[in-house]
Each structure stands twice: as C-alpha cells, then as structure tokens.
mmCIF file of C-alpha atoms in Angstrom:
data_model
loop_
_atom_site.group_PDB
_atom_site.id
_atom_site.type_symbol
_atom_site.label_atom_id
_atom_site.label_comp_id
_atom_site.label_asym_id
_atom_site.label_seq_id
_atom_site.Cartn_x
_atom_site.Cartn_y
_atom_site.Cartn_z
ATOM 1 C CA MET A 75 -32.770 -33.347 -64.630
ATOM 2 C CA ALA A 76 -32.714 -36.926 -63.450
ATOM 3 C CA ILE A 77 -29.427 -36.580 -61.632
ATOM 4 C CA CYS A 78 -30.788 -33.759 -59.495
ATOM 5 C CA SER A 79 -34.055 -35.421 -58.514
ATOM 6 C CA SER A 80 -34.470 -37.412 -55.290
ATOM 7 C CA SER A 81 -37.112 -39.738 -53.908
ATOM 8 C CA SER A 82 -38.935 -39.053 -50.656
ATOM 9 C CA ARG A 83 -37.959 -42.573 -49.584
ATOM 10 C CA SER A 84 -34.232 -41.764 -49.783
ATOM 11 C CA GLY A 85 -32.309 -41.866 -46.559
ATOM 12 C CA GLY A 86 -30.351 -38.932 -45.161
ATOM 13 C CA GLY A 87 -26.994 -40.184 -46.492
ATOM 14 C CA GLN A 88 -28.399 -40.779 -49.967
ATOM 15 C CA THR A 89 -29.987 -37.301 -49.967
ATOM 16 C CA ILE A 90 -26.676 -35.645 -49.066
ATOM 17 C CA PHE A 91 -24.930 -37.639 -51.784
ATOM 18 C CA LEU A 92 -27.495 -36.546 -54.399
ATOM 19 C CA VAL A 93 -27.238 -32.912 -53.327
ATOM 20 C CA LEU A 94 -23.455 -33.007 -53.670
ATOM 21 C CA ALA A 95 -23.690 -34.774 -57.047
ATOM 22 C CA CYS A 96 -26.178 -32.193 -58.282
ATOM 23 C CA ALA A 97 -23.933 -29.317 -57.164
ATOM 24 C CA LEU A 98 -20.925 -30.863 -58.860
ATOM 25 C CA PHE A 99 -22.915 -31.395 -62.081
ATOM 26 C CA LEU A 100 -24.115 -27.782 -62.157
ATOM 27 C CA CYS A 101 -20.584 -26.583 -61.478
ATOM 28 C CA ASN A 102 -19.300 -28.563 -64.428
ATOM 29 C CA VAL A 103 -22.035 -27.133 -66.655
ATOM 30 C CA LEU A 104 -21.128 -23.585 -65.654
ATOM 31 C CA PHE A 105 -17.467 -24.428 -66.159
ATOM 32 C CA SER A 106 -18.107 -25.742 -69.674
ATOM 33 C CA VAL A 107 -20.153 -22.836 -70.956
ATOM 34 C CA ASN A 108 -17.741 -20.204 -69.714
ATOM 35 C CA ASN A 109 -15.563 -19.548 -72.753
ATOM 36 C CA ASN A 110 -14.263 -16.030 -72.278
ATOM 37 C CA CYS A 111 -10.675 -14.900 -71.683
ATOM 38 C CA SER A 112 -10.857 -14.977 -67.881
ATOM 39 C CA SER A 113 -9.815 -17.709 -65.505
ATOM 40 C CA ILE A 114 -12.491 -19.599 -63.578
ATOM 41 C CA SER A 115 -12.432 -20.335 -59.864
ATOM 42 C CA ILE A 116 -14.133 -23.583 -58.806
ATOM 43 C CA SER A 117 -13.896 -25.871 -55.826
ATOM 44 C CA ASN A 118 -12.060 -29.118 -56.502
ATOM 45 C CA SER A 119 -13.981 -32.048 -55.009
ATOM 46 C CA ASP A 120 -10.690 -33.760 -54.101
ATOM 47 C CA GLU A 121 -9.269 -30.805 -52.193
ATOM 48 C CA SER A 122 -10.746 -28.541 -49.564
ATOM 49 C CA GLU A 123 -9.079 -25.291 -50.651
ATOM 50 C CA LEU A 124 -10.228 -23.013 -53.467
ATOM 51 C CA MET A 125 -8.101 -23.371 -56.598
ATOM 52 C CA THR A 126 -7.898 -21.540 -59.906
ATOM 53 C CA PHE A 127 -8.449 -23.513 -63.077
ATOM 54 C CA HIS A 128 -8.390 -22.692 -66.764
ATOM 55 C CA PRO A 129 -10.537 -24.586 -69.267
ATOM 56 C CA PRO A 130 -8.763 -27.662 -70.652
ATOM 57 C CA ALA A 131 -7.825 -27.930 -74.295
ATOM 58 C CA ALA A 132 -11.062 -29.734 -75.143
ATOM 59 C CA ILE A 133 -13.055 -26.711 -74.017
ATOM 60 C CA GLN A 134 -10.639 -23.948 -74.998
ATOM 61 C CA LYS A 135 -11.774 -23.752 -78.591
ATOM 62 C CA PRO A 136 -11.344 -20.593 -80.643
ATOM 63 C CA THR A 137 -14.690 -18.892 -81.049
ATOM 64 C CA THR A 138 -13.981 -16.739 -84.108
ATOM 65 C CA LEU A 139 -11.516 -18.433 -86.416
ATOM 66 C CA PRO A 140 -10.527 -16.407 -89.471
ATOM 67 C CA LYS A 141 -12.850 -17.631 -92.205
ATOM 68 C CA HIS A 142 -12.104 -17.191 -95.864
ATOM 69 C CA ASN A 143 -12.766 -18.951 -99.137
ATOM 70 C CA GLN A 144 -9.648 -17.693 -100.879
ATOM 71 C CA THR A 145 -7.485 -20.177 -102.760
ATOM 72 C CA PHE A 146 -4.310 -18.074 -102.860
ATOM 73 C CA THR A 147 -1.560 -18.242 -100.237
ATOM 74 C CA ILE A 148 0.085 -15.546 -98.129
ATOM 75 C CA GLY A 149 3.508 -15.610 -96.519
ATOM 76 C CA ILE A 150 5.537 -13.199 -94.411
ATOM 77 C CA CYS A 151 9.203 -12.295 -94.836
ATOM 78 C CA THR A 152 10.831 -10.908 -91.683
ATOM 79 C CA ILE A 153 14.364 -10.011 -90.697
ATOM 80 C CA ILE A 154 14.929 -10.203 -86.949
ATOM 81 C CA LYS A 155 17.685 -9.738 -84.425
ATOM 82 C CA ASP A 156 17.486 -10.076 -80.630
ATOM 83 C CA MET A 157 13.715 -10.649 -80.685
ATOM 84 C CA ASP A 158 13.789 -13.885 -78.676
ATOM 85 C CA ALA A 159 11.529 -12.642 -75.885
ATOM 86 C CA TYR A 160 8.766 -11.652 -78.302
ATOM 87 C CA LEU A 161 9.042 -14.220 -81.089
ATOM 88 C CA ASN A 162 6.516 -16.884 -80.091
ATOM 89 C CA GLU A 163 3.697 -14.389 -79.606
ATOM 90 C CA TRP A 164 4.370 -12.829 -83.015
ATOM 91 C CA LEU A 165 4.431 -16.257 -84.673
ATOM 92 C CA ASP A 166 1.304 -17.478 -82.871
ATOM 93 C CA TYR A 167 -0.622 -14.399 -83.873
ATOM 94 C CA HIS A 168 0.195 -14.625 -87.576
ATOM 95 C CA LEU A 169 0.217 -18.407 -87.987
ATOM 96 C CA LEU A 170 -2.803 -19.210 -85.828
ATOM 97 C CA ALA A 171 -4.926 -16.105 -85.356
ATOM 98 C CA MET A 172 -4.367 -14.811 -88.911
ATOM 99 C CA ASP A 173 -3.875 -18.189 -90.637
ATOM 100 C CA ILE A 174 -0.787 -17.104 -92.582
ATOM 101 C CA GLU A 175 0.504 -20.125 -94.494
ATOM 102 C CA LEU A 176 4.284 -19.745 -94.118
ATOM 103 C CA ILE A 177 6.752 -17.381 -92.441
ATOM 104 C CA TYR A 178 10.366 -16.852 -93.446
ATOM 105 C CA LEU A 179 12.605 -15.547 -90.669
ATOM 106 C CA TYR A 180 15.906 -13.985 -91.679
ATOM 107 C CA ASP A 181 18.137 -14.239 -88.619
ATOM 108 C CA HIS A 182 20.440 -11.208 -88.721
ATOM 109 C CA SER A 183 22.607 -12.303 -85.796
ATOM 110 C CA PRO A 184 26.224 -13.242 -86.633
ATOM 111 C CA GLU A 185 25.960 -16.245 -84.290
ATOM 112 C CA PHE A 186 22.796 -17.651 -85.967
ATOM 113 C CA TYR A 187 20.942 -17.828 -82.655
ATOM 114 C CA LEU A 188 17.797 -19.308 -84.221
ATOM 115 C CA LYS A 189 19.599 -22.345 -85.615
ATOM 116 C CA SER A 190 18.761 -24.662 -82.693
ATOM 117 C CA TRP A 191 15.204 -23.341 -82.437
ATOM 118 C CA TYR A 192 14.717 -24.047 -86.128
ATOM 119 C CA GLU A 193 16.124 -27.571 -85.967
ATOM 120 C CA ASN A 194 14.015 -28.414 -82.913
ATOM 121 C CA THR A 195 10.708 -27.265 -84.421
ATOM 122 C CA ARG A 196 10.658 -29.212 -87.696
ATOM 123 C CA THR A 197 7.985 -31.558 -86.353
ATOM 124 C CA HIS A 198 6.090 -28.952 -84.308
ATOM 125 C CA PRO A 199 2.462 -28.731 -85.488
ATOM 126 C CA VAL A 200 2.624 -24.930 -85.856
ATOM 127 C CA TYR A 201 6.238 -23.778 -85.964
ATOM 128 C CA LYS A 202 7.167 -26.223 -88.727
ATOM 129 C CA ARG A 203 5.538 -23.604 -90.974
ATOM 130 C CA VAL A 204 8.398 -21.243 -90.077
ATOM 131 C CA HIS A 205 11.624 -21.371 -92.081
ATOM 132 C CA VAL A 206 14.793 -19.724 -90.813
ATOM 133 C CA ILE A 207 17.500 -18.313 -93.048
ATOM 134 C CA HIS A 208 20.789 -17.150 -91.570
ATOM 135 C CA TRP A 209 21.303 -13.627 -92.881
ATOM 136 C CA GLY A 210 24.653 -13.218 -91.211
ATOM 137 C CA ASP A 211 26.294 -9.999 -90.118
ATOM 138 C CA LEU A 212 25.618 -7.900 -93.211
ATOM 139 C CA VAL A 213 26.656 -4.325 -92.602
ATOM 140 C CA ILE A 214 23.948 -1.694 -92.339
ATOM 141 C CA SER A 215 25.098 0.081 -95.495
ATOM 142 C CA GLN A 216 24.090 -2.966 -97.517
ATOM 143 C CA GLY A 217 20.469 -2.526 -96.518
ATOM 144 C CA PRO A 218 19.830 -5.909 -94.851
ATOM 145 C CA GLN A 219 16.038 -5.426 -94.711
ATOM 146 C CA ALA A 220 15.539 -4.636 -98.377
ATOM 147 C CA LYS A 221 17.980 -7.358 -99.429
ATOM 148 C CA ALA A 222 16.240 -9.923 -97.216
ATOM 149 C CA PHE A 223 12.851 -9.101 -98.766
ATOM 150 C CA THR A 224 14.305 -9.436 -102.261
ATOM 151 C CA ASP A 225 15.875 -12.756 -101.342
ATOM 152 C CA CYS A 226 12.618 -13.984 -99.821
ATOM 153 C CA ILE A 227 10.469 -13.161 -102.849
ATOM 154 C CA LEU A 228 12.896 -14.560 -105.416
ATOM 155 C CA ARG A 229 13.397 -17.782 -103.480
ATOM 156 C CA PHE A 230 9.925 -18.424 -102.117
ATOM 157 C CA GLY A 231 7.489 -16.500 -104.306
ATOM 158 C CA LYS A 232 5.231 -18.150 -106.888
ATOM 159 C CA ASN A 233 5.678 -17.476 -110.618
ATOM 160 C CA VAL A 234 8.453 -14.969 -110.005
ATOM 161 C CA GLU A 235 10.133 -13.595 -113.118
ATOM 162 C CA TYR A 236 12.396 -16.434 -114.278
ATOM 163 C CA ASN A 237 15.275 -14.256 -115.429
ATOM 164 C CA MET A 238 15.333 -12.460 -112.086
ATOM 165 C CA VAL A 239 15.684 -15.761 -110.273
ATOM 166 C CA ARG A 240 18.299 -17.068 -112.701
ATOM 167 C CA ASN A 241 20.474 -13.966 -112.455
ATOM 168 C CA TYR A 242 20.063 -13.434 -108.721
ATOM 169 C CA GLN A 243 23.146 -13.689 -106.529
ATOM 170 C CA SER A 244 22.378 -13.851 -102.839
ATOM 171 C CA PRO A 245 24.757 -12.131 -100.385
ATOM 172 C CA THR A 246 24.648 -15.178 -98.115
ATOM 173 C CA LYS A 247 25.779 -18.766 -98.700
ATOM 174 C CA SER A 248 23.455 -21.588 -99.791
ATOM 175 C CA ALA A 249 20.714 -19.122 -100.692
ATOM 176 C CA GLU A 250 19.261 -20.500 -103.879
ATOM 177 C CA ARG A 251 15.746 -21.296 -104.989
ATOM 178 C CA THR A 252 14.855 -24.928 -104.289
ATOM 179 C CA LEU A 253 11.259 -24.708 -105.565
ATOM 180 C CA ASN A 254 9.946 -24.973 -109.072
ATOM 181 C CA ILE A 255 9.058 -21.554 -110.448
ATOM 182 C CA THR A 256 5.327 -22.395 -110.222
ATOM 183 C CA GLU A 257 5.614 -23.279 -106.540
ATOM 184 C CA GLY A 258 5.770 -20.967 -103.538
ATOM 185 C CA LEU A 259 3.576 -18.234 -102.046
ATOM 186 C CA ASP A 260 1.244 -16.070 -104.121
ATOM 187 C CA TYR A 261 1.619 -13.026 -101.882
ATOM 188 C CA LEU A 262 4.425 -12.041 -99.523
ATOM 189 C CA ALA A 263 4.316 -9.360 -96.840
ATOM 190 C CA HIS A 264 7.427 -7.599 -95.608
ATOM 191 C CA ILE A 265 7.012 -6.659 -91.941
ATOM 192 C CA ASP A 266 9.146 -6.631 -88.792
ATOM 193 C CA GLY A 267 8.958 -8.671 -85.611
ATOM 194 C CA ASP A 268 7.305 -5.822 -83.696
ATOM 195 C CA GLU A 269 4.590 -5.306 -86.336
ATOM 196 C CA PHE A 270 1.271 -7.178 -86.430
ATOM 197 C CA LEU A 271 -1.124 -7.282 -89.386
ATOM 198 C CA VAL A 272 -4.587 -6.536 -87.983
ATOM 199 C CA PRO A 273 -7.759 -6.639 -90.128
ATOM 200 C CA LYS A 274 -10.261 -3.876 -89.405
ATOM 201 C CA GLY A 275 -13.938 -3.081 -89.849
ATOM 202 C CA ASP A 276 -15.928 -5.934 -91.366
ATOM 203 C CA TYR A 277 -12.809 -8.035 -91.958
ATOM 204 C CA ASN A 278 -11.504 -10.739 -89.654
ATOM 205 C CA SER A 279 -9.155 -12.348 -92.177
ATOM 206 C CA ILE A 280 -6.110 -10.978 -93.972
ATOM 207 C CA HIS A 281 -6.925 -13.313 -96.856
ATOM 208 C CA ASP A 282 -10.251 -11.561 -97.357
ATOM 209 C CA VAL A 283 -8.592 -8.135 -97.296
ATOM 210 C CA ILE A 284 -6.156 -9.291 -99.981
ATOM 211 C CA GLY A 285 -9.058 -10.858 -101.858
ATOM 212 C CA ASP A 286 -10.841 -7.506 -102.085
ATOM 213 C CA TYR A 287 -8.023 -4.967 -102.302
ATOM 214 C CA LEU A 288 -5.142 -6.707 -104.106
ATOM 215 C CA HIS A 289 -6.071 -10.003 -105.756
ATOM 216 C CA PRO A 290 -8.372 -8.487 -108.441
ATOM 217 C CA TYR A 291 -5.712 -5.990 -109.497
ATOM 218 C CA GLY A 292 -2.281 -7.538 -108.940
ATOM 219 C CA GLY A 293 0.777 -5.513 -108.017
ATOM 220 C CA ALA A 294 1.151 -4.707 -104.336
ATOM 221 C CA LEU A 295 -0.834 -3.371 -101.375
ATOM 222 C CA THR A 296 0.351 -0.871 -98.771
ATOM 223 C CA VAL A 297 -0.472 -1.038 -95.059
ATOM 224 C CA ASN A 298 -0.076 1.966 -92.749
ATOM 225 C CA TRP A 299 1.487 1.862 -89.326
ATOM 226 C CA MET A 300 -0.572 2.371 -86.198
ATOM 227 C CA LEU A 301 1.928 3.300 -83.492
ATOM 228 C CA PHE A 302 1.408 1.854 -80.004
ATOM 229 C CA GLY A 303 3.169 3.648 -77.179
ATOM 230 C CA SER A 304 4.907 2.637 -73.986
ATOM 231 C CA ALA A 305 1.690 2.959 -71.933
ATOM 232 C CA ASN A 306 3.924 4.391 -69.203
ATOM 233 C CA LYS A 307 5.673 1.044 -68.789
ATOM 234 C CA SER A 308 9.183 1.582 -67.470
ATOM 235 C CA MET A 309 10.791 -1.848 -67.929
ATOM 236 C CA TYR A 310 10.373 -5.330 -69.373
ATOM 237 C CA SER A 311 8.001 -7.895 -67.894
ATOM 238 C CA PRO A 312 7.282 -11.433 -69.197
ATOM 239 C CA ILE A 313 3.806 -10.599 -70.478
ATOM 240 C CA PRO A 314 2.754 -10.666 -74.149
ATOM 241 C CA VAL A 315 3.431 -7.459 -76.060
ATOM 242 C CA MET A 316 -0.177 -6.976 -77.130
ATOM 243 C CA LYS A 317 -1.295 -7.295 -73.511
ATOM 244 C CA ARG A 318 1.312 -4.905 -72.088
ATOM 245 C CA PHE A 319 0.885 -2.095 -74.609
ATOM 246 C CA GLN A 320 -2.712 -1.182 -75.393
ATOM 247 C CA TYR A 321 -2.538 2.583 -75.876
ATOM 248 C CA ARG A 322 -1.973 3.960 -79.353
ATOM 249 C CA ASP A 323 -1.952 7.177 -81.355
ATOM 250 C CA GLU A 324 -5.270 8.707 -82.324
ATOM 251 C CA VAL A 325 -4.736 8.208 -86.059
ATOM 252 C CA PRO A 326 -2.546 5.932 -88.208
ATOM 253 C CA PHE A 327 0.991 6.962 -89.019
ATOM 254 C CA GLY A 328 2.082 7.852 -92.552
ATOM 255 C CA VAL A 329 4.778 5.164 -92.901
ATOM 256 C CA ILE A 330 3.732 2.008 -94.766
ATOM 257 C CA LYS A 331 4.829 -1.571 -95.318
ATOM 258 C CA THR A 332 3.982 -3.650 -98.376
ATOM 259 C CA ILE A 333 2.349 -6.912 -99.397
ATOM 260 C CA VAL A 334 3.342 -7.853 -102.959
ATOM 261 C CA LYS A 335 2.096 -10.354 -105.515
ATOM 262 C CA ALA A 336 5.216 -12.396 -106.188
ATOM 263 C CA SER A 337 4.619 -12.725 -109.920
ATOM 264 C CA ASP A 338 4.434 -8.921 -110.301
ATOM 265 C CA PHE A 339 7.563 -8.151 -108.282
ATOM 266 C CA ILE A 340 10.504 -6.557 -110.081
ATOM 267 C CA GLY A 341 12.445 -4.934 -107.246
ATOM 268 C CA VAL A 342 12.627 -3.422 -103.761
ATOM 269 C CA ARG A 343 12.950 0.342 -103.413
ATOM 270 C CA ASN A 344 13.647 0.200 -99.687
ATOM 271 C CA ALA A 345 12.492 -1.600 -96.555
ATOM 272 C CA HIS A 346 8.980 -0.173 -97.024
ATOM 273 C CA SER A 347 8.180 -0.138 -100.733
ATOM 274 C CA VAL A 348 8.616 -2.192 -103.889
ATOM 275 C CA ARG A 349 8.471 -1.840 -107.664
ATOM 276 C CA VAL A 350 6.029 -3.902 -109.707
ATOM 277 C CA LYS A 351 5.918 -4.602 -113.406
ATOM 278 C CA ALA A 352 3.446 -2.782 -115.654
ATOM 279 C CA PRO A 353 0.547 -2.688 -116.015
ATOM 280 C CA ALA A 354 0.248 -3.657 -112.336
ATOM 281 C CA LEU A 355 0.241 -0.855 -109.761
ATOM 282 C CA ILE A 356 0.587 -0.467 -106.019
ATOM 283 C CA ARG A 357 -2.763 -0.157 -104.251
ATOM 284 C CA THR A 358 -4.046 1.025 -100.872
ATOM 285 C CA THR A 359 -7.056 0.150 -98.736
ATOM 286 C CA LYS A 360 -8.624 3.604 -99.018
ATOM 287 C CA HIS A 361 -11.190 1.921 -101.246
ATOM 288 C CA LYS A 362 -11.163 -1.048 -103.612
ATOM 289 C CA GLY A 363 -8.891 -0.203 -106.491
ATOM 290 C CA ALA A 364 -7.364 2.851 -104.803
ATOM 291 C CA ILE A 365 -3.918 3.707 -106.172
ATOM 292 C CA HIS A 366 -0.934 4.486 -103.956
ATOM 293 C CA LYS A 367 0.108 7.921 -105.189
ATOM 294 C CA ALA A 368 3.553 7.806 -103.582
ATOM 295 C CA GLN A 369 4.634 4.968 -105.877
ATOM 296 C CA PHE A 370 5.289 7.529 -108.586
ATOM 297 C CA LEU A 371 8.701 9.196 -108.551
ATOM 298 C CA ASN A 372 7.240 12.639 -109.227
ATOM 299 C CA VAL A 373 5.287 12.312 -105.971
ATOM 300 C CA SER A 374 7.763 10.561 -103.651
ATOM 301 C CA LYS A 375 11.414 9.590 -103.878
ATOM 302 C CA THR A 376 10.951 6.604 -101.573
ATOM 303 C CA GLY A 377 7.327 5.468 -101.856
ATOM 304 C CA ALA A 378 7.529 4.649 -98.144
ATOM 305 C CA SER A 379 4.500 6.605 -96.936
ATOM 306 C CA ASP A 380 0.816 7.235 -97.502
ATOM 307 C CA GLY A 381 -0.488 10.510 -96.118
ATOM 308 C CA GLU A 382 -4.099 9.571 -96.788
ATOM 309 C CA LEU A 383 -3.865 7.131 -93.841
ATOM 310 C CA PRO A 384 -6.362 4.450 -94.953
ATOM 311 C CA SER A 385 -7.472 2.401 -91.958
ATOM 312 C CA SER A 386 -10.857 0.789 -92.615
ATOM 313 C CA ALA A 387 -9.657 -2.666 -93.733
ATOM 314 C CA LEU A 388 -6.099 -3.348 -92.533
ATOM 315 C CA LEU A 389 -3.467 -1.747 -90.306
ATOM 316 C CA LEU A 390 -0.035 -2.685 -89.087
ATOM 317 C CA HIS A 391 0.007 -2.405 -85.305
ATOM 318 C CA HIS A 392 3.565 -1.285 -84.636
ATOM 319 C CA TYR A 393 4.808 -1.877 -81.080
ATOM 320 C CA ARG A 394 7.894 0.151 -81.795
ATOM 321 C CA TYR A 395 8.712 1.445 -78.336
ATOM 322 C CA MET A 396 7.859 -1.224 -75.774
ATOM 323 C CA SER A 397 8.847 -0.007 -72.295
ATOM 324 C CA ASP A 398 11.244 2.905 -71.835
ATOM 325 C CA LYS A 399 14.108 0.629 -70.793
ATOM 326 C CA GLU A 400 13.548 -1.765 -73.697
ATOM 327 C CA TYR A 401 13.500 1.069 -76.203
ATOM 328 C CA ASP A 402 16.626 2.671 -74.754
ATOM 329 C CA ASP A 403 18.378 -0.694 -74.912
ATOM 330 C CA LYS A 404 17.272 -1.182 -78.520
ATOM 331 C CA ASN A 405 18.476 2.243 -79.586
ATOM 332 C CA CYS A 406 21.668 2.525 -77.584
ATOM 333 C CA ASN A 407 22.958 -0.987 -76.831
ATOM 334 C CA ARG A 408 21.708 -3.721 -79.145
ATOM 335 C CA GLY A 409 20.945 -1.465 -82.060
ATOM 336 C CA HIS A 410 18.387 -2.395 -84.722
ATOM 337 C CA MET A 411 18.114 -2.487 -88.484
ATOM 338 C CA ALA A 412 18.375 1.294 -88.701
ATOM 339 C CA GLY A 413 21.467 1.260 -86.505
ATOM 340 C CA LYS A 414 21.730 3.504 -83.421
ATOM 341 C CA LYS A 415 20.404 6.633 -85.056
ATOM 342 C CA ALA A 416 18.155 7.622 -82.167
ATOM 343 C CA CYS A 417 20.599 7.332 -79.263
ATOM 344 C CA ASN A 418 22.128 10.067 -77.181
ATOM 345 C CA GLY A 419 25.610 8.680 -76.665
ATOM 346 C CA ARG A 420 26.206 10.886 -73.646
ATOM 347 C CA THR A 421 23.110 9.856 -71.687
ATOM 348 C CA GLY A 422 22.707 6.359 -73.125
ATOM 349 C CA LYS A 423 19.021 7.055 -73.733
ATOM 350 C CA THR A 424 16.767 7.551 -76.714
ATOM 351 C CA LEU A 425 16.866 11.025 -78.220
ATOM 352 C CA THR A 426 14.127 13.344 -77.051
ATOM 353 C CA LEU A 427 11.794 15.088 -79.461
ATOM 354 C CA GLU A 428 13.830 18.267 -79.115
ATOM 355 C CA GLU A 429 17.099 16.435 -79.810
ATOM 356 C CA LEU A 430 15.617 14.737 -82.862
ATOM 357 C CA SER A 431 14.432 18.111 -84.135
ATOM 358 C CA GLU A 432 17.908 19.597 -83.692
ATOM 359 C CA LYS A 433 19.480 16.708 -85.614
ATOM 360 C CA GLY A 434 16.846 16.691 -88.338
ATOM 361 C CA LYS A 435 15.805 13.108 -87.617
ATOM 362 C CA PRO A 436 12.257 11.637 -87.917
ATOM 363 C CA PHE A 437 10.037 12.478 -84.961
ATOM 364 C CA HIS A 438 8.651 8.939 -84.722
ATOM 365 C CA PHE A 439 11.965 7.854 -83.167
ATOM 366 C CA ALA A 440 10.854 9.632 -79.970
ATOM 367 C CA THR A 441 8.850 7.574 -77.513
ATOM 368 C CA ILE A 442 5.105 8.066 -77.195
ATOM 369 C CA THR A 443 2.919 6.764 -74.393
ATOM 370 C CA GLY A 444 -0.244 6.476 -76.471
ATOM 371 C CA LYS A 445 -3.636 8.075 -76.028
ATOM 372 C CA VAL A 446 -6.388 5.747 -77.279
ATOM 373 C CA PHE A 447 -7.033 2.431 -75.551
ATOM 374 C CA ASP A 448 -7.088 -0.343 -78.156
ATOM 375 C CA ASP A 449 -6.976 -4.037 -77.234
ATOM 376 C CA SER A 450 -8.420 -5.285 -80.534
ATOM 377 C CA ALA A 451 -5.325 -7.267 -81.549
ATOM 378 C CA TRP A 452 -5.006 -8.781 -78.077
ATOM 379 C CA ARG A 453 -8.636 -9.869 -78.138
ATOM 380 C CA LEU A 454 -8.116 -11.517 -81.521
ATOM 381 C CA LEU A 455 -5.134 -13.437 -80.194
ATOM 382 C CA CYS A 456 -6.895 -14.398 -76.973
ATOM 383 C CA ASP A 457 -9.995 -15.498 -78.861
ATOM 384 C CA ARG A 458 -8.240 -17.573 -81.499
ATOM 385 C CA VAL A 459 -5.250 -18.878 -79.540
ATOM 386 C CA PRO A 460 -6.758 -19.832 -76.160
ATOM 387 C CA LYS A 461 -3.505 -20.402 -74.278
ATOM 388 C CA TYR A 462 -3.078 -16.619 -74.053
ATOM 389 C CA ARG A 463 -6.223 -16.248 -71.955
ATOM 390 C CA ILE A 464 -4.247 -17.044 -68.846
ATOM 391 C CA TYR A 465 -2.685 -13.561 -69.025
ATOM 392 C CA ASN A 466 -6.029 -11.939 -68.336
ATOM 393 C CA ASP A 467 -5.707 -12.919 -64.685
ATOM 394 C CA GLU A 468 -4.583 -9.498 -63.465
ATOM 395 C CA LEU A 469 -3.594 -10.769 -60.024
ATOM 396 C CA ASP A 470 -1.094 -13.202 -61.510
ATOM 397 C CA TRP A 471 0.156 -11.091 -64.416
ATOM 398 C CA GLY A 472 -0.085 -7.503 -63.258
ATOM 399 C CA ASP A 473 2.652 -5.069 -64.263
ATOM 400 C CA TYR A 474 3.925 -3.913 -60.886
ATOM 401 C CA HIS A 475 6.890 -1.828 -61.981
ATOM 402 C CA SER A 476 5.164 0.865 -63.983
ATOM 403 C CA ALA A 477 2.992 3.732 -62.871
ATOM 404 C CA PRO A 478 -0.741 3.390 -63.562
ATOM 405 C CA ILE A 479 -2.010 5.277 -66.568
ATOM 406 C CA VAL A 480 -3.859 8.346 -65.373
ATOM 407 C CA ASP A 481 -3.479 10.940 -68.098
ATOM 408 C CA VAL A 482 -2.078 9.289 -71.214
ATOM 409 C CA ASN A 483 -1.182 11.683 -74.009
ATOM 410 C CA THR A 484 0.612 11.636 -77.325
ATOM 411 C CA SER A 485 3.274 14.167 -76.398
ATOM 412 C CA ARG A 486 6.718 12.955 -77.387
ATOM 413 C CA ARG A 487 9.296 13.033 -74.643
#
C-alpha cells in the first residue's frame, strides 16, 4: 500500500514517521475487521499506556439480524413486578434481537413503579415501542396473569371479536380499547419477564416460526419451557441474566406458554393456555400442523403442558431461579404471581425437593443448577445488540461470589 512504502532517499526522521504511520494504519485495519463479542486491546497513539477499547457504534453492527418477509405483526403481553434489575435486557432481546413490534407491560406493583420510566421513554428510539399499563394490586385469587393477558388481547389485538370487546369490563381504571377493531397486533404472546423466546434449528426469527407453524392455520401456538438453573451462583451480580446463567436441563420442560392469533381468541383458561374459536385449533412446533392434544378437556383440565416436548423450532428459555439468594427472596420476601407457595416460613428459604414432595407441590419450584451448557440466547443478544459485548470481558465482569462449576447436575436441592 502507498502509505506503507518509503523511498530510499527519505531521511531517518521521515522513515521513522512512515513506519509509525504504517503501524497505526495496520492497527486500525485489524481493529475494524474484528467484530466478535470480545474487547480489543490496542495502543492509543496519544497515551503511552495500554488501554482497552470496544468498537465504536459505527463498527459495532449486528452481523445476523433476524430476517423475515412476513407481513403480520407480533406483540408480547407481560405482567411484571419487582423486575427492575432485569427489565432492559429482556426488552432489548425481544425488541432488537427478535424484532418484536410492540410490548405491553402490565405493572403489578401497587405504587406503579414503572410510571416514570414509561413517561421518560416516549421518545426513546427503542423503548417507545413499550407500553405500560398499571395493573394495580389485584389480589392473587383474581388471577392477575390470566386477566392481564385477556385485557391485553382485547385492547391491543387485531380483529378481535367485536362483542367481546364491547362487553369487556376491565378490573382496572381507564382500561378501554383506543384502537379501531382492525388495528393492533396480529399475534400476541403471553410470557413473563424471566422468559425469553428463542428460535431454534434453522430459524433465527420468531416471525418465521409463526409463519410456518401458526399463520397458515390460525388459532394459537404453544411453546415449551427450557429451564435454566442457578449455575451454582449464590447471589446477585450486575451482569445480564443470559450471561450469568448458561446451564440448563437436558430436555425441555412440559409446561407451556402460548402465542395466540388475536382474531381467533375467545378466552384465557389460565396463565399458560387459551381457548380459540372453531374451527381454529391450538398447535405445537412438533411439526407443521401438529395439534396440541392437551387443549381438549378429555386430555387435560388445564391445557398448560405438552409432554411431547417439541423443541426443534422455538423454546422459551426460562430463567426461573437466578441465584440462590435471588430465588429465596422471590419466594419468601417479594413473592411472585403464584404467591409464596414455595417458601419454608421457618427457614426463610425455598422449599427443598423433599419438602415439595411432602406438600404435594410441583417439583419445578425446587432450584436446579443445570447440566447442559447453552449460551445460544446470549450469543444472539450479543450478536444483534452489540452493546452487550462488553460483558464478555471476563476480567471486568467475572462473578467472584459463586463457586466455579465443576460437576453441574440436575439434582434438585
């Protein structure tokens, strides 16, 4: 290259200058082509010490954006409480990495903690696609999750049954549909703030999964949990959830969540399943057109599970446990949508597997550590939302208060 060539007639000072210019040019080239999730160490020409840099925004471009040619829209309905520390990551993943059009957050705190956040993000380039509804302090017996999903579909779904909208009475104030019936989202998913929709196999877009497994048929589509364990983490640290917890169960879990076509919705059975109007049915991702058997009352009373565990196209990564201290706090202090059903009031800790068995409670309330290393969701986020790459600097973001994973297993404590 011309910048790196020198003439034999050049003086010593000019030669040194050209050598330095050439070195700086090559350094910049290497800096520009490095586009992985690691930080880059280079020498700053203005300072003598070695410094750590991360590629600027102009270089930090996503390398594998979710690509789809679908014309329909997908939204997410979520009820949250005390999820402040994890909210931005969850929003970034679904809005940016998964290209979800809109998210509706139902704030279940009596104080409406998200009010200021909502008001301050109306001009934000990403978070303006998030709408917050104050869901108040509805008592657990009223089923706040199921009621929030119903409210979300009837207010923000597209071509929802007119009579359902007209006759609907929301349990919270100022909750009425402000859209024309032909406006809104085509499909709405009901998931929680610790659950991440992750396409699998040949899919890198949720829109394409819906396009193959739900859009041709109508109705609804189920998604199985994949439980991620504590990874032997003992307490909270300010590192993204998908970076901290990368050990999961060997196979998906039977519990499902649902994505429904708004125009086929006729009711919510519970926080996991819905009812759709005939002739539409509820489908799974076992294969295209596969029918969810548990939707039928003679098979399941709740429709909240799928024992066939389909996993080739879409899963719901469920970071249910977090660290031991976080999970104990969730179960015994803050409580969650299911109340404090998994707390030992005497010890102030989550019930053990043996205690759950004695009380006849679901075993998945007991903490797991995880067995299979799986960073697929983290890599998607890192690849498509470059600001998260900074957390791959292990020296700066190491988790120093948990024991290293030596023999991770799926035994439940």
